[in-house]
């Protein structure tokens, strides 16, 4: 079991930036990848980005390519989400998740552990 705690959310104006952090503890040695998902009110939780712990391979949803960057610090068991050029459509609760199975990192059903989420609100 991996415990995850997100932080860094807040209110920003369109065009601004935020950096989210996800601190992992517990059975981190069993994790294959860490991902970020988001959920807006009344909508389904969707994939944003992910990174593998071992090689640092990344993947992004088309909606955030070129604006968001995921990274990981293996010495701190922490992953980050740098969010630039934010738009109101990015407003959502952002969740950090971990998976142990090797494979496609965009499949939400493959993730085993989830954080509680952090709110990101982008105003016009």
PDB file of C-alpha atoms in Angstrom:
ATOM      1  CA  UNK A   1       0.000   0.000   0.000  1.00  0.00           C
ATOM      2  CA  UNK A   2       1.282   3.433  -0.990  1.00  0.00           C
ATOM      3  CA  UNK A   3       0.143   6.552   0.817  1.00  0.00           C
ATOM      4  CA  UNK A   4      -0.054   9.721  -1.268  1.00  0.00           C
ATOM      5  CA  UNK A   5      -0.481  13.340  -0.204  1.00  0.00           C
ATOM      6  CA  UNK A   6      -1.019  16.133  -2.723  1.00  0.00           C
ATOM      7  CA  UNK A   7      -0.256  19.783  -2.120  1.00  0.00           C
ATOM      8  CA  UNK A   8       0.198  23.027  -4.011  1.00  0.00           C
ATOM      9  CA  UNK A   9      -3.288  23.703  -5.292  1.00  0.00           C
ATOM     10  CA  UNK A  10      -4.878  27.109  -5.162  1.00  0.00           C
ATOM     11  CA  UNK A  11      -6.510  29.961  -7.046  1.00  0.00           C
ATOM     12  CA  UNK A  12      -4.710  31.538  -9.987  1.00  0.00           C
ATOM     13  CA  UNK A  13      -5.597  33.788 -12.881  1.00  0.00           C
ATOM     14  CA  UNK A  14      -5.626  32.553 -16.451  1.00  0.00           C
ATOM     15  CA  UNK A  15      -2.118  32.478 -17.842  1.00  0.00           C
ATOM     16  CA  UNK A  16      -0.605  31.845 -14.446  1.00  0.00           C
ATOM     17  CA  UNK A  17       1.264  28.858 -13.055  1.00  0.00           C
ATOM     18  CA  UNK A  18       1.086  26.388 -10.202  1.00  0.00           C
ATOM     19  CA  UNK A  19       3.265  23.517  -9.083  1.00  0.00           C
ATOM     20  CA  UNK A  20       1.632  20.528  -7.460  1.00  0.00           C
ATOM     21  CA  UNK A  21       3.508  18.030  -5.335  1.00  0.00           C
ATOM     22  CA  UNK A  22       2.705  14.448  -4.440  1.00  0.00           C
ATOM     23  CA  UNK A  23       4.614  12.870  -1.577  1.00  0.00           C
ATOM     24  CA  UNK A  24       4.592   9.077  -1.481  1.00  0.00           C
ATOM     25  CA  UNK A  25       5.237   6.831   1.485  1.00  0.00           C
ATOM     26  CA  UNK A  26       4.774   3.200   2.417  1.00  0.00           C
ATOM     27  CA  UNK A  27       5.425   0.537  -0.212  1.00  0.00           C
ATOM     28  CA  UNK A  28       6.932   2.923  -2.720  1.00  0.00           C
ATOM     29  CA  UNK A  29       9.403   0.268  -3.851  1.00  0.00           C
ATOM     30  CA  UNK A  30       6.542  -1.623  -5.470  1.00  0.00           C
ATOM     31  CA  UNK A  31       5.363   1.315  -7.591  1.00  0.00           C
ATOM     32  CA  UNK A  32       5.874   1.314 -11.341  1.00  0.00           C
ATOM     33  CA  UNK A  33       4.458   4.723 -12.187  1.00  0.00           C
ATOM     34  CA  UNK A  34       2.875   7.823 -10.711  1.00  0.00           C
ATOM     35  CA  UNK A  35       0.104   9.700 -12.415  1.00  0.00           C
ATOM     36  CA  UNK A  36      -1.952  12.840 -12.139  1.00  0.00           C
ATOM     37  CA  UNK A  37      -5.685  12.822 -12.783  1.00  0.00           C
ATOM     38  CA  UNK A  38      -8.280  15.553 -12.460  1.00  0.00           C
ATOM     39  CA  UNK A  39     -12.002  15.755 -11.917  1.00  0.00           C
ATOM     40  CA  UNK A  40     -14.229  18.757 -12.516  1.00  0.00           C
ATOM     41  CA  UNK A  41     -17.685  19.011 -10.894  1.00  0.00           C
ATOM     42  CA  UNK A  42     -20.144  16.674 -12.574  1.00  0.00           C
ATOM     43  CA  UNK A  43     -17.494  15.136 -14.799  1.00  0.00           C
ATOM     44  CA  UNK A  44     -15.581  11.876 -14.864  1.00  0.00           C
ATOM     45  CA  UNK A  45     -12.063  11.711 -13.511  1.00  0.00           C
ATOM     46  CA  UNK A  46      -9.611  11.980 -16.402  1.00  0.00           C
ATOM     47  CA  UNK A  47      -5.962  11.267 -17.067  1.00  0.00           C
ATOM     48  CA  UNK A  48      -3.609  14.245 -17.122  1.00  0.00           C
ATOM     49  CA  UNK A  49      -0.058  12.902 -17.093  1.00  0.00           C
ATOM     50  CA  UNK A  50       2.151  10.177 -15.635  1.00  0.00           C
ATOM     51  CA  UNK A  51       5.788   9.232 -15.168  1.00  0.00           C
ATOM     52  CA  UNK A  52       7.509   5.915 -14.538  1.00  0.00           C
ATOM     53  CA  UNK A  53       9.712   5.746 -11.471  1.00  0.00           C
ATOM     54  CA  UNK A  54      12.485   3.744 -13.056  1.00  0.00           C
ATOM     55  CA  UNK A  55      13.126   5.377 -16.413  1.00  0.00           C
ATOM     56  CA  UNK A  56      11.278   8.667 -16.135  1.00  0.00           C
ATOM     57  CA  UNK A  57       9.161   8.001 -19.209  1.00  0.00           C
ATOM     58  CA  UNK A  58       6.223  10.372 -19.435  1.00  0.00           C
ATOM     59  CA  UNK A  59       2.853  10.651 -21.079  1.00  0.00           C
ATOM     60  CA  UNK A  60       0.399  13.539 -21.354  1.00  0.00           C
ATOM     61  CA  UNK A  61      -3.196  14.125 -22.237  1.00  0.00           C
ATOM     62  CA  UNK A  62      -3.555  16.161 -25.419  1.00  0.00           C
ATOM     63  CA  UNK A  63      -5.270  18.945 -23.514  1.00  0.00           C
ATOM     64  CA  UNK A  64      -2.178  19.701 -21.428  1.00  0.00           C
ATOM     65  CA  UNK A  65       0.701  18.962 -23.800  1.00  0.00           C
ATOM     66  CA  UNK A  66       3.105  21.861 -23.983  1.00  0.00           C
ATOM     67  CA  UNK A  67       1.693  23.442 -20.826  1.00  0.00           C
ATOM     68  CA  UNK A  68       2.120  20.859 -18.066  1.00  0.00           C
ATOM     69  CA  UNK A  69       5.287  19.020 -17.093  1.00  0.00           C
ATOM     70  CA  UNK A  70       5.538  16.038 -14.770  1.00  0.00           C
ATOM     71  CA  UNK A  71       8.745  15.139 -12.981  1.00  0.00           C
ATOM     72  CA  UNK A  72       9.866  12.914 -10.151  1.00  0.00           C
ATOM     73  CA  UNK A  73      12.505  13.062  -7.440  1.00  0.00           C
ATOM     74  CA  UNK A  74      13.367   9.489  -6.539  1.00  0.00           C
ATOM     75  CA  UNK A  75      15.407  10.547  -3.512  1.00  0.00           C
ATOM     76  CA  UNK A  76      12.343  12.204  -1.991  1.00  0.00           C
ATOM     77  CA  UNK A  77       9.683   9.810  -3.294  1.00  0.00           C
ATOM     78  CA  UNK A  78       7.906  12.823  -4.697  1.00  0.00           C
ATOM     79  CA  UNK A  79       6.389  13.703  -8.048  1.00  0.00           C
ATOM     80  CA  UNK A  80       5.600  17.185  -9.282  1.00  0.00           C
ATOM     81  CA  UNK A  81       3.228  18.707 -11.766  1.00  0.00           C
ATOM     82  CA  UNK A  82       4.323  22.052 -13.163  1.00  0.00           C
ATOM     83  CA  UNK A  83       1.285  23.761 -14.653  1.00  0.00           C
ATOM     84  CA  UNK A  84       1.865  26.751 -16.927  1.00  0.00           C
ATOM     85  CA  UNK A  85      -0.404  28.851 -19.122  1.00  0.00           C
ATOM     86  CA  UNK A  86      -3.398  27.806 -17.078  1.00  0.00           C
ATOM     87  CA  UNK A  87      -6.883  28.261 -18.486  1.00  0.00           C
ATOM     88  CA  UNK A  88     -10.284  28.093 -16.747  1.00  0.00           C
ATOM     89  CA  UNK A  89     -10.864  24.657 -18.269  1.00  0.00           C
ATOM     90  CA  UNK A  90      -8.050  23.364 -16.048  1.00  0.00           C
ATOM     91  CA  UNK A  91     -10.180  23.997 -12.964  1.00  0.00           C
ATOM     92  CA  UNK A  92     -10.621  20.692 -11.135  1.00  0.00           C
ATOM     93  CA  UNK A  93      -9.565  18.635  -8.174  1.00  0.00           C
ATOM     94  CA  UNK A  94      -6.209  17.112  -9.043  1.00  0.00           C
ATOM     95  CA  UNK A  95      -5.403  13.643  -7.754  1.00  0.00           C
ATOM     96  CA  UNK A  96      -2.108  11.852  -7.486  1.00  0.00           C
ATOM     97  CA  UNK A  97      -2.128   8.099  -8.043  1.00  0.00           C
ATOM     98  CA  UNK A  98       0.312   5.192  -8.033  1.00  0.00           C
ATOM     99  CA  UNK A  99       0.309   1.862  -9.854  1.00  0.00           C
ATOM    100  CA  UNK A 100       2.351  -1.283  -9.422  1.00  0.00           C
ATOM    101  CA  UNK A 101       1.586  -3.003 -12.716  1.00  0.00           C
ATOM    102  CA  UNK A 102       3.781  -2.439 -15.752  1.00  0.00           C
ATOM    103  CA  UNK A 103       1.950  -1.144 -18.791  1.00  0.00           C
ATOM    104  CA  UNK A 104       0.098   1.833 -20.201  1.00  0.00           C
ATOM    105  CA  UNK A 105       0.186   4.707 -17.736  1.00  0.00           C
ATOM    106  CA  UNK A 106      -2.996   6.377 -18.968  1.00  0.00           C
ATOM    107  CA  UNK A 107      -5.402   3.651 -17.812  1.00  0.00           C
ATOM    108  CA  UNK A 108      -7.122   4.910 -14.671  1.00  0.00           C
ATOM    109  CA  UNK A 109      -8.282   1.430 -13.671  1.00  0.00           C
ATOM    110  CA  UNK A 110      -4.694   0.219 -13.349  1.00  0.00           C
ATOM    111  CA  UNK A 111      -3.852   2.569 -10.494  1.00  0.00           C
ATOM    112  CA  UNK A 112      -3.792   1.069  -7.009  1.00  0.00           C
ATOM    113  CA  UNK A 113      -3.401   4.008  -4.626  1.00  0.00           C
ATOM    114  CA  UNK A 114      -4.884   7.493  -4.611  1.00  0.00           C
ATOM    115  CA  UNK A 115      -4.381  10.731  -2.744  1.00  0.00           C
ATOM    116  CA  UNK A 116      -7.199  12.893  -1.442  1.00  0.00           C
ATOM    117  CA  UNK A 117      -6.789  15.550  -4.109  1.00  0.00           C
ATOM    118  CA  UNK A 118      -5.960  19.237  -4.209  1.00  0.00           C
ATOM    119  CA  UNK A 119      -8.178  21.948  -5.677  1.00  0.00           C
ATOM    120  CA  UNK A 120      -6.973  24.009  -8.617  1.00  0.00           C
ATOM    121  CA  UNK A 121      -9.119  26.958  -9.658  1.00  0.00           C
ATOM    122  CA  UNK A 122      -8.283  29.154 -12.636  1.00  0.00           C
ATOM    123  CA  UNK A 123     -10.139  32.437 -13.016  1.00  0.00           C
ATOM    124  CA  UNK A 124     -10.574  34.495 -16.172  1.00  0.00           C
TER     125      UNK A 124
END
